[in-house]
Amino acid sequence: MSTVRKQFKFTMFLVFRPFKGFWDMKYESYGSLRTALSIMLLLALVTVCKQQFSGYIVNFNVVDELNTINQLIYVIVPFFLWCIANWSTTTLMDGEGKFGEIVMATGYAMFPVAVLYLAQTLLSNIITQQEAAFYYFLDTLAILWLVWLMYVGMMTVHQYSPGKTAVTMALTLVVCGIILFIGLLFFSLIQQIVGFAQTIYKELVFRT
């Protein structure tokens, strides 16, 4: 329990004092990979709850058509895609961050989003139409806080200047797109090969 409390205190410290927090994470061995991955899973679960249980005033989803697995994938896949793309990019640009440190920095940066999404879900069930603007304000705040923490986290982990951090983050997004394109191309090719093999098999069975 003391470890959980210690990790929670460090997480709260990091999200409000990111420069010192990420520095302690990299050089003083504060934080843990397990906590970072737990925060990522927490965000995935909170995102599912937000889409399914938000009040009708702000929830335009058809709840019966929502797929929980797909909703989880929408958080987990971009998380690892960003980490892999950032590691690939910064390896070529003299970044000092290890892959584990990138995963930790990204995971801890997601904590405010998880908390604000949870608050939004609860709030959406008691607000009126006139108060919906506050709900969307929390959405904007969550995204801005995430981007700020990611920026400080990447800058500290890789020991980059502010300008180089912005450039490498933009390049990371480009690499994410390239990885997605190659991945879709690969699965499309595999699908065609499997389809061709099935056609050959059916033809052989039909002839015999």
GROMACS .gro file of C-alpha atoms in nm:
model
  208
    1MET     CA    1   0.000   0.000   0.000
    2SER     CA    2   0.287   0.235   0.081
    3THR     CA    3   0.428   0.181  -0.268
    4VAL     CA    4   0.093   0.270  -0.424
    5ARG     CA    5   0.070   0.583  -0.207
    6LYS     CA    6   0.428   0.676  -0.299
    7GLN     CA    7   0.359   0.635  -0.670
    8PHE     CA    8   0.038   0.836  -0.644
    9LYS     CA    9   0.218   1.120  -0.465
   10PHE     CA   10   0.491   1.120  -0.728
   11THR     CA   11   0.233   1.121  -1.009
   12MET     CA   12   0.057   1.421  -0.855
   13PHE     CA   13   0.392   1.595  -0.809
   14LEU     CA   14   0.489   1.528  -1.171
   15VAL     CA   15   0.169   1.658  -1.332
   16PHE     CA   16   0.192   1.988  -1.140
   17ARG     CA   17   0.571   2.029  -1.149
   18PRO     CA   18   0.664   1.848  -1.472
   19PHE     CA   19   1.020   1.982  -1.514
   20LYS     CA   20   1.131   1.855  -1.172
   21GLY     CA   21   0.908   1.548  -1.194
   22PHE     CA   22   1.042   1.421  -1.526
   23TRP     CA   23   1.396   1.501  -1.413
   24ASP     CA   24   1.346   1.289  -1.101
   25MET     CA   25   1.193   1.014  -1.312
   26LYS     CA   26   1.496   0.998  -1.543
   27TYR     CA   27   1.785   1.066  -1.308
   28GLU     CA   28   1.658   0.981  -0.958
   29SER     CA   29   1.471   0.659  -1.054
   30TYR     CA   30   1.135   0.791  -0.934
   31GLY     CA   31   0.826   0.648  -1.098
   32SER     CA   32   0.788   0.304  -1.249
   33LEU     CA   33   0.701   0.141  -1.578
   34ARG     CA   34   0.419  -0.050  -1.408
   35THR     CA   35   0.257   0.274  -1.289
   36ALA     CA   36   0.288   0.432  -1.633
   37LEU     CA   37   0.120   0.133  -1.800
   38SER     CA   38  -0.147   0.129  -1.527
   39ILE     CA   39  -0.226   0.495  -1.601
   40MET     CA   40  -0.255   0.412  -1.972
   41LEU     CA   41  -0.500   0.127  -1.894
   42LEU     CA   42  -0.689   0.358  -1.655
   43LEU     CA   43  -0.728   0.614  -1.934
   44ALA     CA   44  -0.851   0.340  -2.171
   45LEU     CA   45  -1.116   0.231  -1.919
   46VAL     CA   46  -1.220   0.587  -1.836
   47THR     CA   47  -1.252   0.662  -2.209
   48VAL     CA   48  -1.487   0.364  -2.247
   49CYS     CA   49  -1.693   0.486  -1.950
   50LYS     CA   50  -1.700   0.839  -2.089
   51GLN     CA   51  -1.839   0.725  -2.424
   52GLN     CA   52  -2.093   0.487  -2.273
   53PHE     CA   53  -2.209   0.662  -1.956
   54SER     CA   54  -2.189   1.034  -2.034
   55GLY     CA   55  -2.515   1.225  -2.001
   56TYR     CA   56  -2.747   1.249  -2.303
   57ILE     CA   57  -2.684   1.623  -2.333
   58VAL     CA   58  -2.326   1.569  -2.453
   59ASN     CA   59  -2.330   1.203  -2.555
   60PHE     CA   60  -2.417   1.157  -2.923
   61ASN     CA   61  -2.297   0.796  -2.945
   62VAL     CA   62  -2.536   0.510  -3.017
   63VAL     CA   63  -2.447   0.313  -2.705
   64ASP     CA   64  -2.578  -0.018  -2.841
   65GLU     CA   65  -2.336   0.006  -3.135
   66LEU     CA   66  -2.025   0.085  -2.928
   67ASN     CA   67  -1.761  -0.188  -2.919
   68THR     CA   68  -1.565  -0.191  -2.594
   69ILE     CA   69  -1.267  -0.374  -2.745
   70ASN     CA   70  -1.238  -0.120  -3.025
   71GLN     CA   71  -1.261   0.165  -2.775
   72LEU     CA   72  -0.977   0.015  -2.570
   73ILE     CA   73  -0.768  -0.027  -2.885
   74TYR     CA   74  -0.819   0.341  -2.973
   75VAL     CA   75  -0.616   0.433  -2.662
   76ILE     CA   76  -0.368   0.145  -2.634
   77VAL     CA   77  -0.256   0.131  -3.000
   78PRO     CA   78  -0.184   0.507  -3.034
   79PHE     CA   79   0.007   0.491  -2.702
   80PHE     CA   80   0.251   0.226  -2.823
   81LEU     CA   81   0.256   0.369  -3.176
   82TRP     CA   82   0.372   0.704  -3.035
   83CYS     CA   83   0.637   0.539  -2.815
   84ILE     CA   84   0.780   0.329  -3.100
   85ALA     CA   85   0.775   0.621  -3.345
   86ASN     CA   86   0.936   0.859  -3.094
   87TRP     CA   87   1.206   0.608  -3.004
   88SER     CA   88   1.276   0.545  -3.376
   89THR     CA   89   1.296   0.919  -3.448
   90THR     CA   90   1.504   1.026  -3.150
   91THR     CA   91   1.750   0.738  -3.194
   92LEU     CA   92   1.850   0.904  -3.522
   93MET     CA   93   1.857   1.253  -3.365
   94ASP     CA   94   2.091   1.200  -3.070
   95GLY     CA   95   1.813   1.156  -2.816
   96GLU     CA   96   1.926   1.029  -2.477
   97GLY     CA   97   1.596   0.868  -2.383
   98LYS     CA   98   1.559   0.493  -2.363
   99PHE     CA   99   1.244   0.321  -2.485
  100GLY     CA  100   1.132   0.249  -2.127
  101GLU     CA  101   1.173   0.615  -2.033
  102ILE     CA  102   0.963   0.722  -2.333
  103VAL     CA  103   0.689   0.478  -2.227
  104MET     CA  104   0.703   0.611  -1.869
  105ALA     CA  105   0.695   0.977  -1.972
  106THR     CA  106   0.403   0.915  -2.208
  107GLY     CA  107   0.211   0.713  -1.950
  108TYR     CA  108   0.250   0.968  -1.669
  109ALA     CA  109   0.151   1.248  -1.908
  110MET     CA  110  -0.187   1.076  -1.954
  111PHE     CA  111  -0.285   1.098  -1.587
  112PRO     CA  112  -0.459   1.440  -1.601
  113VAL     CA  113  -0.660   1.324  -1.903
  114ALA     CA  114  -0.786   1.019  -1.713
  115VAL     CA  115  -0.886   1.233  -1.413
  116LEU     CA  116  -1.055   1.502  -1.624
  117TYR     CA  117  -1.240   1.245  -1.837
  118LEU     CA  118  -1.373   1.083  -1.520
  119ALA     CA  119  -1.483   1.423  -1.389
  120GLN     CA  120  -1.649   1.497  -1.725
  121THR     CA  121  -1.843   1.170  -1.716
  122LEU     CA  122  -1.978   1.243  -1.369
  123LEU     CA  123  -2.045   1.608  -1.446
  124SER     CA  124  -2.227   1.534  -1.772
  125ASN     CA  125  -2.503   1.358  -1.580
  126ILE     CA  126  -2.592   1.659  -1.369
  127ILE     CA  127  -2.536   1.960  -1.597
  128THR     CA  128  -2.796   2.134  -1.810
  129GLN     CA  129  -2.772   2.226  -2.179
  130GLN     CA  130  -2.662   2.580  -2.085
  131GLU     CA  131  -2.376   2.442  -1.875
  132ALA     CA  132  -2.245   2.207  -2.146
  133ALA     CA  133  -1.971   2.458  -2.235
  134PHE     CA  134  -1.796   2.369  -1.909
  135TYR     CA  135  -1.791   2.004  -2.018
  136TYR     CA  136  -1.617   2.093  -2.346
  137PHE     CA  137  -1.380   2.325  -2.160
  138LEU     CA  138  -1.258   2.024  -1.961
  139ASP     CA  139  -1.201   1.841  -2.291
  140THR     CA  140  -0.977   2.124  -2.415
  141LEU     CA  141  -0.799   2.148  -2.081
  142ALA     CA  142  -0.726   1.773  -2.086
  143ILE     CA  143  -0.572   1.787  -2.435
  144LEU     CA  144  -0.363   2.098  -2.362
  145TRP     CA  145  -0.237   1.950  -2.033
  146LEU     CA  146  -0.147   1.624  -2.212
  147VAL     CA  147   0.045   1.806  -2.486
  148TRP     CA  148   0.230   2.021  -2.230
  149LEU     CA  149   0.333   1.721  -2.021
  150MET     CA  150   0.435   1.525  -2.331
  151TYR     CA  151   0.644   1.821  -2.447
  152VAL     CA  152   0.823   1.862  -2.114
  153GLY     CA  153   0.858   1.486  -2.077
  154MET     CA  154   1.018   1.437  -2.419
  155MET     CA  155   1.244   1.739  -2.368
  156THR     CA  156   1.368   1.606  -2.033
  157VAL     CA  157   1.399   1.242  -2.134
  158HIS     CA  158   1.596   1.318  -2.451
  159GLN     CA  159   1.775   1.627  -2.314
  160TYR     CA  160   1.670   1.835  -2.614
  161SER     CA  161   1.634   2.210  -2.650
  162PRO     CA  162   1.274   2.345  -2.666
  163GLY     CA  163   1.294   2.391  -3.045
  164LYS     CA  164   1.440   2.048  -3.113
  165THR     CA  165   1.173   1.890  -2.891
  166ALA     CA  166   0.898   2.052  -3.100
  167VAL     CA  167   1.063   1.935  -3.424
  168THR     CA  168   1.110   1.576  -3.305
  169MET     CA  169   0.750   1.559  -3.179
  170ALA     CA  170   0.626   1.675  -3.519
  171LEU     CA  171   0.852   1.418  -3.689
  172THR     CA  172   0.722   1.153  -3.450
  173LEU     CA  173   0.368   1.219  -3.578
  174VAL     CA  174   0.493   1.180  -3.935
  175VAL     CA  175   0.662   0.850  -3.845
  176CYS     CA  176   0.337   0.736  -3.679
  177GLY     CA  177   0.162   0.793  -4.012
  178ILE     CA  178   0.433   0.601  -4.200
  179ILE     CA  179   0.412   0.306  -3.958
  180LEU     CA  180   0.033   0.300  -3.991
  181PHE     CA  181   0.059   0.308  -4.371
  182ILE     CA  182   0.314   0.022  -4.378
  183GLY     CA  183   0.107  -0.175  -4.128
  184LEU     CA  184  -0.213  -0.139  -4.333
  185LEU     CA  185  -0.020  -0.228  -4.650
  186PHE     CA  186   0.122  -0.538  -4.480
  187PHE     CA  187  -0.216  -0.660  -4.353
  188SER     CA  188  -0.374  -0.592  -4.692
  189LEU     CA  189  -0.101  -0.800  -4.858
  190ILE     CA  190  -0.145  -1.083  -4.605
  191GLN     CA  191  -0.521  -1.072  -4.662
  192GLN     CA  192  -0.472  -1.105  -5.038
  193ILE     CA  193  -0.225  -1.392  -4.998
  194VAL     CA  194  -0.465  -1.577  -4.767
  195GLY     CA  195  -0.752  -1.516  -5.010
  196PHE     CA  196  -0.541  -1.645  -5.300
  197ALA     CA  197  -0.440  -1.956  -5.101
  198GLN     CA  198  -0.804  -2.026  -5.013
  199THR     CA  199  -0.904  -1.995  -5.380
  200ILE     CA  200  -0.630  -2.241  -5.484
  201TYR     CA  201  -0.735  -2.484  -5.212
  202LYS     CA  202  -1.103  -2.472  -5.312
  203GLU     CA  203  -1.007  -2.521  -5.678
  204LEU     CA  204  -0.798  -2.828  -5.592
  205VAL     CA  205  -1.076  -2.973  -5.376
  206PHE     CA  206  -1.332  -2.910  -5.653
  207ARG     CA  207  -1.118  -3.083  -5.918
  208THR     CA  208  -1.048  -3.389  -5.703
   0.00000   0.00000   0.00000
